[in-house]
Short mmCIF file of C-alpha atoms in Angstrom, two decimals:
data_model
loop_
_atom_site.label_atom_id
_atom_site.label_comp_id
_atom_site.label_asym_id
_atom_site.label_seq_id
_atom_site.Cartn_x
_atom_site.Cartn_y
_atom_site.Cartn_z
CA UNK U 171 -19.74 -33.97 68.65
CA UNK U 172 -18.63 -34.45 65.57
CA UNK U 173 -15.04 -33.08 64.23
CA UNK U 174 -12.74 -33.02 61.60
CA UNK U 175 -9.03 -34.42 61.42
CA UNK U 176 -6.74 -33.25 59.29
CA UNK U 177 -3.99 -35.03 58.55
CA UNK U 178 -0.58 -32.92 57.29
CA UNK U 179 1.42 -36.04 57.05
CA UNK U 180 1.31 -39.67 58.15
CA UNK U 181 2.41 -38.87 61.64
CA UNK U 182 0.73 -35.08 62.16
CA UNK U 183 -3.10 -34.45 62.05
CA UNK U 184 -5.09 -31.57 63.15
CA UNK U 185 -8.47 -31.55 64.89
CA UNK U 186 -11.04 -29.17 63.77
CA UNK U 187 -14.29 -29.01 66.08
CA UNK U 188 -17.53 -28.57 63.69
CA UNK U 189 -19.52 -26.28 66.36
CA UNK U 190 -20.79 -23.63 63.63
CA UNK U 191 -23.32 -24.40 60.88
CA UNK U 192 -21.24 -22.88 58.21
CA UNK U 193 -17.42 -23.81 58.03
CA UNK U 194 -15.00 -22.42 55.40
CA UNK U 195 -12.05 -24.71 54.72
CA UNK U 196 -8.97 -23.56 52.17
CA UNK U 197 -5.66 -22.12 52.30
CA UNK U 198 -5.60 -18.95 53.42
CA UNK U 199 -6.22 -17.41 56.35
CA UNK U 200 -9.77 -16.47 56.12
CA UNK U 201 -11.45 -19.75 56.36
CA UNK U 202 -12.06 -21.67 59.01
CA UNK U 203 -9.99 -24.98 58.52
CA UNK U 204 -6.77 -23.55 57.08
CA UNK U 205 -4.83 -26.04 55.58
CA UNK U 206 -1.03 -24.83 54.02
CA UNK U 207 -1.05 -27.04 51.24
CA UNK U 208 -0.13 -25.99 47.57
CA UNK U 209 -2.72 -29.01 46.38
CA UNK U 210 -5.31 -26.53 48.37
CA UNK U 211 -7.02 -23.74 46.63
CA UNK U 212 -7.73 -20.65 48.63
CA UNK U 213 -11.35 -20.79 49.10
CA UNK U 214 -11.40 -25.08 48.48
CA UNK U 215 -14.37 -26.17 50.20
CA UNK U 216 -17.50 -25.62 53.01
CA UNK U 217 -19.16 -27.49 55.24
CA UNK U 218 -23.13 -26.15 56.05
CA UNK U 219 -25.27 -28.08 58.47
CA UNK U 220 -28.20 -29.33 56.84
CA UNK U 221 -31.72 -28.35 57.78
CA UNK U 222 -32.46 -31.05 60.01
CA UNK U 223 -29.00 -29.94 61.89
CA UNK U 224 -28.22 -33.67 62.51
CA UNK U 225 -25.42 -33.69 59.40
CA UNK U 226 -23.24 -31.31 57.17
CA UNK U 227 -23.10 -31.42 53.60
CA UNK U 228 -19.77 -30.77 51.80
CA UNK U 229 -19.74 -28.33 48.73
CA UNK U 230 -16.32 -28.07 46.38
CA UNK U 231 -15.60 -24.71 45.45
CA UNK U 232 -12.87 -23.41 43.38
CA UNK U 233 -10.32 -25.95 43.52
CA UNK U 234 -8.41 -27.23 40.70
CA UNK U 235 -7.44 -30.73 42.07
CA UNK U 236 -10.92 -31.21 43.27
CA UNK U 237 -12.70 -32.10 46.55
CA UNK U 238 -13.15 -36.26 47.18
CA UNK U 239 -15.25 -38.33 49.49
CA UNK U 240 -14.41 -42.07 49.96
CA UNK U 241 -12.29 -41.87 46.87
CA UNK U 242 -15.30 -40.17 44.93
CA UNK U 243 -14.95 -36.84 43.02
CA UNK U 244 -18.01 -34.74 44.27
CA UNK U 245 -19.16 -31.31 43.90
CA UNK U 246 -22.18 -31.99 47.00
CA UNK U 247 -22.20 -34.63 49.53
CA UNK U 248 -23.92 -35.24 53.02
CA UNK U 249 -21.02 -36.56 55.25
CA UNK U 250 -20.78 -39.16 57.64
CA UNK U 251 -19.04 -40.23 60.50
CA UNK U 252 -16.07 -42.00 59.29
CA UNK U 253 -16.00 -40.52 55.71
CA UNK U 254 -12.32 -40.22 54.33
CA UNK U 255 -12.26 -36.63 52.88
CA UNK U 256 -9.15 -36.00 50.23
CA UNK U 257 -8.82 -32.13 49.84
CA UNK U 258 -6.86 -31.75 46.65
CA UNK U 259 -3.64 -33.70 47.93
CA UNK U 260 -4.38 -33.36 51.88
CA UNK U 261 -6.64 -36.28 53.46
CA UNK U 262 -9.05 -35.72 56.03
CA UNK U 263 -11.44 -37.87 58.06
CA UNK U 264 -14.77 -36.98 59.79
CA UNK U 265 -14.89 -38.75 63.51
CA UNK U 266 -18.10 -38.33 65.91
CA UNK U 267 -16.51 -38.11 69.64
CA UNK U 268 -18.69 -38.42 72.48
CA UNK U 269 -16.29 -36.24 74.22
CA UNK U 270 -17.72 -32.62 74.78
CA UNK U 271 -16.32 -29.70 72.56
CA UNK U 272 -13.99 -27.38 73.03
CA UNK U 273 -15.44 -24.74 75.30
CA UNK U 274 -16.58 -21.37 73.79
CA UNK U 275 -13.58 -20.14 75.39
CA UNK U 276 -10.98 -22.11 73.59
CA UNK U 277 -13.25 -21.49 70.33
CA UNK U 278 -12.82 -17.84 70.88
CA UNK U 279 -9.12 -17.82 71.29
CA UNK U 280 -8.60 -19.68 68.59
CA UNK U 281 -10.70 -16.86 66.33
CA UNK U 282 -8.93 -14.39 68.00
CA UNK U 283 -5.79 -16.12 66.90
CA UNK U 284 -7.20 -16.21 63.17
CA UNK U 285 -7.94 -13.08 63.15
CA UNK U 286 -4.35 -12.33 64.59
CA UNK U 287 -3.24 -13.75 61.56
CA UNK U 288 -5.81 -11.82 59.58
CA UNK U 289 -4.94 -8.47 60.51
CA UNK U 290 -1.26 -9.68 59.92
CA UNK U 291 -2.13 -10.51 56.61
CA UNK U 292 -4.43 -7.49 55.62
CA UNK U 293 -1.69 -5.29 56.87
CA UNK U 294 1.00 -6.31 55.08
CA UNK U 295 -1.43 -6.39 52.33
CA UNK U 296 -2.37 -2.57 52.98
CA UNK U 297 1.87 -2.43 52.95
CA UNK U 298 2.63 -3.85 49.67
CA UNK U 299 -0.40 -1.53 47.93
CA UNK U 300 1.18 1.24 49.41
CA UNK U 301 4.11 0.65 47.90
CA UNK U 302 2.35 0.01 44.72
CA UNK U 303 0.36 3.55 44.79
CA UNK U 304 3.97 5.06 45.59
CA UNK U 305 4.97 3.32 42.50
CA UNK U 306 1.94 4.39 40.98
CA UNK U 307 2.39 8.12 42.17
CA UNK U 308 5.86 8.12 40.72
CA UNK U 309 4.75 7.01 37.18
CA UNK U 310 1.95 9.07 37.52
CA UNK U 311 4.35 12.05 37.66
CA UNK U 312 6.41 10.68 34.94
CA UNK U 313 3.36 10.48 32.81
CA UNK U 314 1.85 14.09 33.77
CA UNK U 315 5.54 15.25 32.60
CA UNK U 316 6.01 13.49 29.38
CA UNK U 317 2.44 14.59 28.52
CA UNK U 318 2.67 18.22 28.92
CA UNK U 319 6.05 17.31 26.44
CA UNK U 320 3.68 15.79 23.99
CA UNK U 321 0.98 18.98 24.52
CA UNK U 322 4.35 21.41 23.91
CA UNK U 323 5.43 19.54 20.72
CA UNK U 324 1.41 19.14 19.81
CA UNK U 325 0.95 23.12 20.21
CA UNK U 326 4.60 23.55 17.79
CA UNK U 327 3.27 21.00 15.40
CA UNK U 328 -0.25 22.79 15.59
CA UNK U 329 1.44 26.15 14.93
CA UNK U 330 3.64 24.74 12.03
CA UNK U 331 0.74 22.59 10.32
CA UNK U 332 -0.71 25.78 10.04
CA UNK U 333 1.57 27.51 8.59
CA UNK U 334 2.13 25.28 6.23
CA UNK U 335 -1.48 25.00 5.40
CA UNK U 336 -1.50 28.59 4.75
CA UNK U 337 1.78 28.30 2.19
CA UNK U 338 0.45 25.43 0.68
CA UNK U 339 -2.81 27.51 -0.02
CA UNK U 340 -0.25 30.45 -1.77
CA UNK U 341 1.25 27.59 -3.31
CA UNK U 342 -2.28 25.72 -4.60
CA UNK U 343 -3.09 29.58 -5.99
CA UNK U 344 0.64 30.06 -7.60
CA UNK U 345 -0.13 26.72 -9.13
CA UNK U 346 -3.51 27.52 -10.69
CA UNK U 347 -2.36 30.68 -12.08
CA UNK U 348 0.37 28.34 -13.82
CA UNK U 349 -2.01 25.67 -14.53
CA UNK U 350 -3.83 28.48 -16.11
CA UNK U 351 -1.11 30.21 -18.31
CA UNK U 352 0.17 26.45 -19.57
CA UNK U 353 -3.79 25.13 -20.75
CA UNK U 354 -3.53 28.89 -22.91
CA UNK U 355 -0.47 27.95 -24.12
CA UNK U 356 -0.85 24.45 -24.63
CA UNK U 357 -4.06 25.37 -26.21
CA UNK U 358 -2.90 27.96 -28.56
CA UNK U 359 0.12 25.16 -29.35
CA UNK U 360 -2.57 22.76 -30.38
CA UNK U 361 -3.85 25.43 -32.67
CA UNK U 362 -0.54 26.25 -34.55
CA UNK U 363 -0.28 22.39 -34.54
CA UNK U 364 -3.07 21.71 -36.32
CA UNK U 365 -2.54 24.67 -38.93
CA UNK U 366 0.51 23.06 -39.88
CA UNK U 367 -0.89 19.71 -39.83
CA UNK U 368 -3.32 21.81 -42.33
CA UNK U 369 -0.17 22.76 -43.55
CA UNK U 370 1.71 19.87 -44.34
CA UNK U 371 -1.40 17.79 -45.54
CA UNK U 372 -1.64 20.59 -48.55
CA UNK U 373 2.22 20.08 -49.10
CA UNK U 374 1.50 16.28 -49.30
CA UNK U 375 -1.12 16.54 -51.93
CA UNK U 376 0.61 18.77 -54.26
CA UNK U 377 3.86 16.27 -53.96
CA UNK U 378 1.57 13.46 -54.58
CA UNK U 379 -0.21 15.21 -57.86
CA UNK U 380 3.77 16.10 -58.19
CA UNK U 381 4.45 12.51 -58.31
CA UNK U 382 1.49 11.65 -60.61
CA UNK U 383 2.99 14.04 -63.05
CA UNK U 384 6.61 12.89 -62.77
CA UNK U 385 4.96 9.33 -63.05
CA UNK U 386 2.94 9.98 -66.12
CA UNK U 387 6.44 11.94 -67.56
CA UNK U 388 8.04 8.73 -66.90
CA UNK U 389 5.73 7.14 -68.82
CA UNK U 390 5.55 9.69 -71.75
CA UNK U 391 9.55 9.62 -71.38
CA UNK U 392 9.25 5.75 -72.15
CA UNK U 393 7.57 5.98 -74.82
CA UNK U 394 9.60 8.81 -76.12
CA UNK U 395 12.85 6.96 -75.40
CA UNK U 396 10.88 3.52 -76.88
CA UNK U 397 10.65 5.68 -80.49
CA UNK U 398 13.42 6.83 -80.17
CA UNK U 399 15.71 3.85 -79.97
CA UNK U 400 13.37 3.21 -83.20
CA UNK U 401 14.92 5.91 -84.69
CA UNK U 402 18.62 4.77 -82.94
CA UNK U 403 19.55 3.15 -86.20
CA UNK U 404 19.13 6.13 -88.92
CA UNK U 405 20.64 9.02 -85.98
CA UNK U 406 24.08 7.16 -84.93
CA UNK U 407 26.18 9.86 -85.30
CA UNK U 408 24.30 11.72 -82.88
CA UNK U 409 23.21 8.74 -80.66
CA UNK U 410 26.02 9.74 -78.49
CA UNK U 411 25.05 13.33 -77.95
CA UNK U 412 21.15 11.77 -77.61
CA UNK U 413 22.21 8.99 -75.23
CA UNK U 414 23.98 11.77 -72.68
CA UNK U 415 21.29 13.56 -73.36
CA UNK U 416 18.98 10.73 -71.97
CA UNK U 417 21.11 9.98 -69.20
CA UNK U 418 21.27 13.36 -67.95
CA UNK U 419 17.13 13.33 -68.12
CA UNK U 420 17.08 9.95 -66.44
CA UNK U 421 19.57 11.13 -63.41
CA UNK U 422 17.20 14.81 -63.05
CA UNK U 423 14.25 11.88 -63.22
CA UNK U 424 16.33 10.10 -60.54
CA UNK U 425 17.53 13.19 -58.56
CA UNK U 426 13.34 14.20 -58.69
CA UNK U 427 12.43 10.88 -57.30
CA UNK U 428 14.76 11.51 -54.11
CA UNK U 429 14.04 14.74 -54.19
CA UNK U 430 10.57 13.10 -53.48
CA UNK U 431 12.04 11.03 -51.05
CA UNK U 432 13.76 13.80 -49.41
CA UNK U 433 10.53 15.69 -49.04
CA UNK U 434 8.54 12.92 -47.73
CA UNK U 435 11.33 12.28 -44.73
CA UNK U 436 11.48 15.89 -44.15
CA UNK U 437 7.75 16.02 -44.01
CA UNK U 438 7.85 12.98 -40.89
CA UNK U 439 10.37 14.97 -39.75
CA UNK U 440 8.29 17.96 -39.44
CA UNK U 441 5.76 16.22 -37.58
CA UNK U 442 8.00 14.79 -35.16
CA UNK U 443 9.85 17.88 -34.68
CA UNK U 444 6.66 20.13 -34.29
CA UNK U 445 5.61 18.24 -31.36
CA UNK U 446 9.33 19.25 -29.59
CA UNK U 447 10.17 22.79 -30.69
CA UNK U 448 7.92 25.14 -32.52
CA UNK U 449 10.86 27.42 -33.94
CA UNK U 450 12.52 24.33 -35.37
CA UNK U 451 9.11 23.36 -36.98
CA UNK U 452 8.97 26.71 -38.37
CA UNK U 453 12.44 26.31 -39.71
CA UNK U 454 11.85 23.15 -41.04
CA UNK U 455 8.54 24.01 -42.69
CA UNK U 456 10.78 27.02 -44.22
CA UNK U 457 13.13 24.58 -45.40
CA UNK U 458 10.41 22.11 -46.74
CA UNK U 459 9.20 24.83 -48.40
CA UNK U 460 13.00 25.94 -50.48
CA UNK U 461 13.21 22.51 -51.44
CA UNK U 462 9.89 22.17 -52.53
CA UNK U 463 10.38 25.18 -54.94
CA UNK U 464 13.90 23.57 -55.68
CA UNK U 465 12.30 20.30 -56.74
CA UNK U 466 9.70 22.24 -58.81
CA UNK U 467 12.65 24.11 -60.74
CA UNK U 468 14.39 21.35 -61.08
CA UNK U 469 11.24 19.22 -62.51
CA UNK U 470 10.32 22.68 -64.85
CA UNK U 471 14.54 22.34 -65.76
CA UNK U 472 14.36 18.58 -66.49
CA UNK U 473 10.58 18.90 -68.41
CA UNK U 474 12.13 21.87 -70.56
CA UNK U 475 15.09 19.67 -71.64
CA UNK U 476 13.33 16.54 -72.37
CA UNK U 477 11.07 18.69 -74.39
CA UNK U 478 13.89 20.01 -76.02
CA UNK U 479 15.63 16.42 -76.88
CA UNK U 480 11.70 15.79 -78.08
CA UNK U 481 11.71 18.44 -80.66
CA UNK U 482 15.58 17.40 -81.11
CA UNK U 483 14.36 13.81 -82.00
CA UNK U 484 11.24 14.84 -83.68
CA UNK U 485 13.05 17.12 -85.75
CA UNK U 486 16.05 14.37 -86.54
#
């Protein structure tokens, strides 16, 4: 009868008798060579008698350090008597004894001692998962709690999003009615803007044909002045009288030119400031306008005296 020793350490073996054709051999409890080795795995390997029933092959299973036969790493063997069996770190040998087997009686105790042990084990199995489910109940409870917290805050949040949906709606109406008002506004701005863009553009041409006037006077005044230093030699004792006379035209000439220059920075100034305030614009434009009719006097005073030192010099 063939049967299995299993040796624990150098000077303790075990004797398992091979009387079933399917045997189970691991670590826990279960199978049917137990062996309490850490180099075991749980379910390690099985023995099945082969269909002739003279021999049992060996299968590895799930181990992790692996299942050897005469120092070879298998995964299926047939075994023989005498093969040296290394399962993971635990060495085993198969013997064929003559002697007869165990008796069914032994046998049977010894399953009744397994499954001893097996009902040991499932029980304090059943144990520990009963405490877990207790564990489980508990945070269960603490869950069911915190979640009717988070449905309390959800209904409040619920209640206030809607709220605040319906003031932002006032709020998106208020806001078109503004939106509204400020395009008429803006729009009605963008008219008065361009009427005194209208506006100013007229006031630039007539101080540009302005200009062209002063500049052709300052030409005619040239040639005046160019005769009359002609003349210069014959009229000295009233050069002096004719030379203030020419100075005062040439500083109206000069005070017309910045006049100009006045009018043209005023004029950038009314573009600028039209764009900020409307009343200042309109002040501005008002003031534009004074000096405009200033410069114009002044440019009628200055023409009617330098046609009167004409006639003066034409007549001398």
């Amino acid at each position: 009868m063939l049967h299995l020793t299993v040796h624990h350490s150098a000077s303790e073996g075990t004797e398992y008798w091979l009387t079933r054709p399917m045997i189970t051999i691991g670590r826990t409890g279960v199978n049917d060579v137990v062996i309490d080795s850490l180099g075991v795995a749980p379910n390690h390997a099985r023995l099945s008698l082969t269909e002739a029933g003279d021999a049992y092959r060996i299968e590895a299973l799930e181990s992790l350090l692996g299942t050897f036969v005469n120092g070879q790493r298998i995964r299926s063997a047939i075994l023989e008597p005498g093969d040296r069996i290394r399962f993971g770190s635990v060495d085993a040998i198969l013997t064929d004894d003559p002697a007869p087997a165990p008796s069914a009686y032994a046998a049977e105790d010894d399953a009744a001692q397994r499954a001893i042990l097996r009902i040991a084990e499932l029980e304090a199995q059943l144990k520990s998962r009963e405490n877990q489910l207790g564990d489980v109940s508990r945070e269960l409870a603490l869950k069911t709690s915190e979640l009717n917290r988070v449905q309390a805050e959800l209904h409040q949040t619920r209640t206030a999003l809607a709220q605040s949906q319906q003031d932002h709606a006032n709020s998106e109406e208020n806001w078109h009615y503004r939106y509204n008002t400020l395009t008429a506004e803006l729009l009605d701005a963008r008219q008065q803007r361009d009427a005194a863009l209208a506006e100013a553009a007229n006031y630039k041409a007539r101080l540009e044909d302005t200009e062209r006037r002063l500049a052709e006077l300052d030409e005619s005044a040239r040639k005046r002045i160019q005769r009359g230093h002609d003349t210069i030699s014959a009229l000295r004792r009233r050069s002096a009288q004719q030379d203030s006379e020419m100075r005062e035209a040439r500083y109206e000439i000069m005070k017309l030119r910045r006049g100009k220059e006045a009018a043209d920075t005023l004029l950038e100034s009314v573009k600028r400031c039209y764009a900020r305030d409307k009343k200042q614009h309109t002040r501005l434009v008002e003031q534009f306008r004074e000096r405009a009719r200033q410069e114009n006097l002044r440019a009628e005073h200055a023409l009617s005296q330098l046609a009167k030192l004409t006639d003066a010099v034409r007549a001398s």
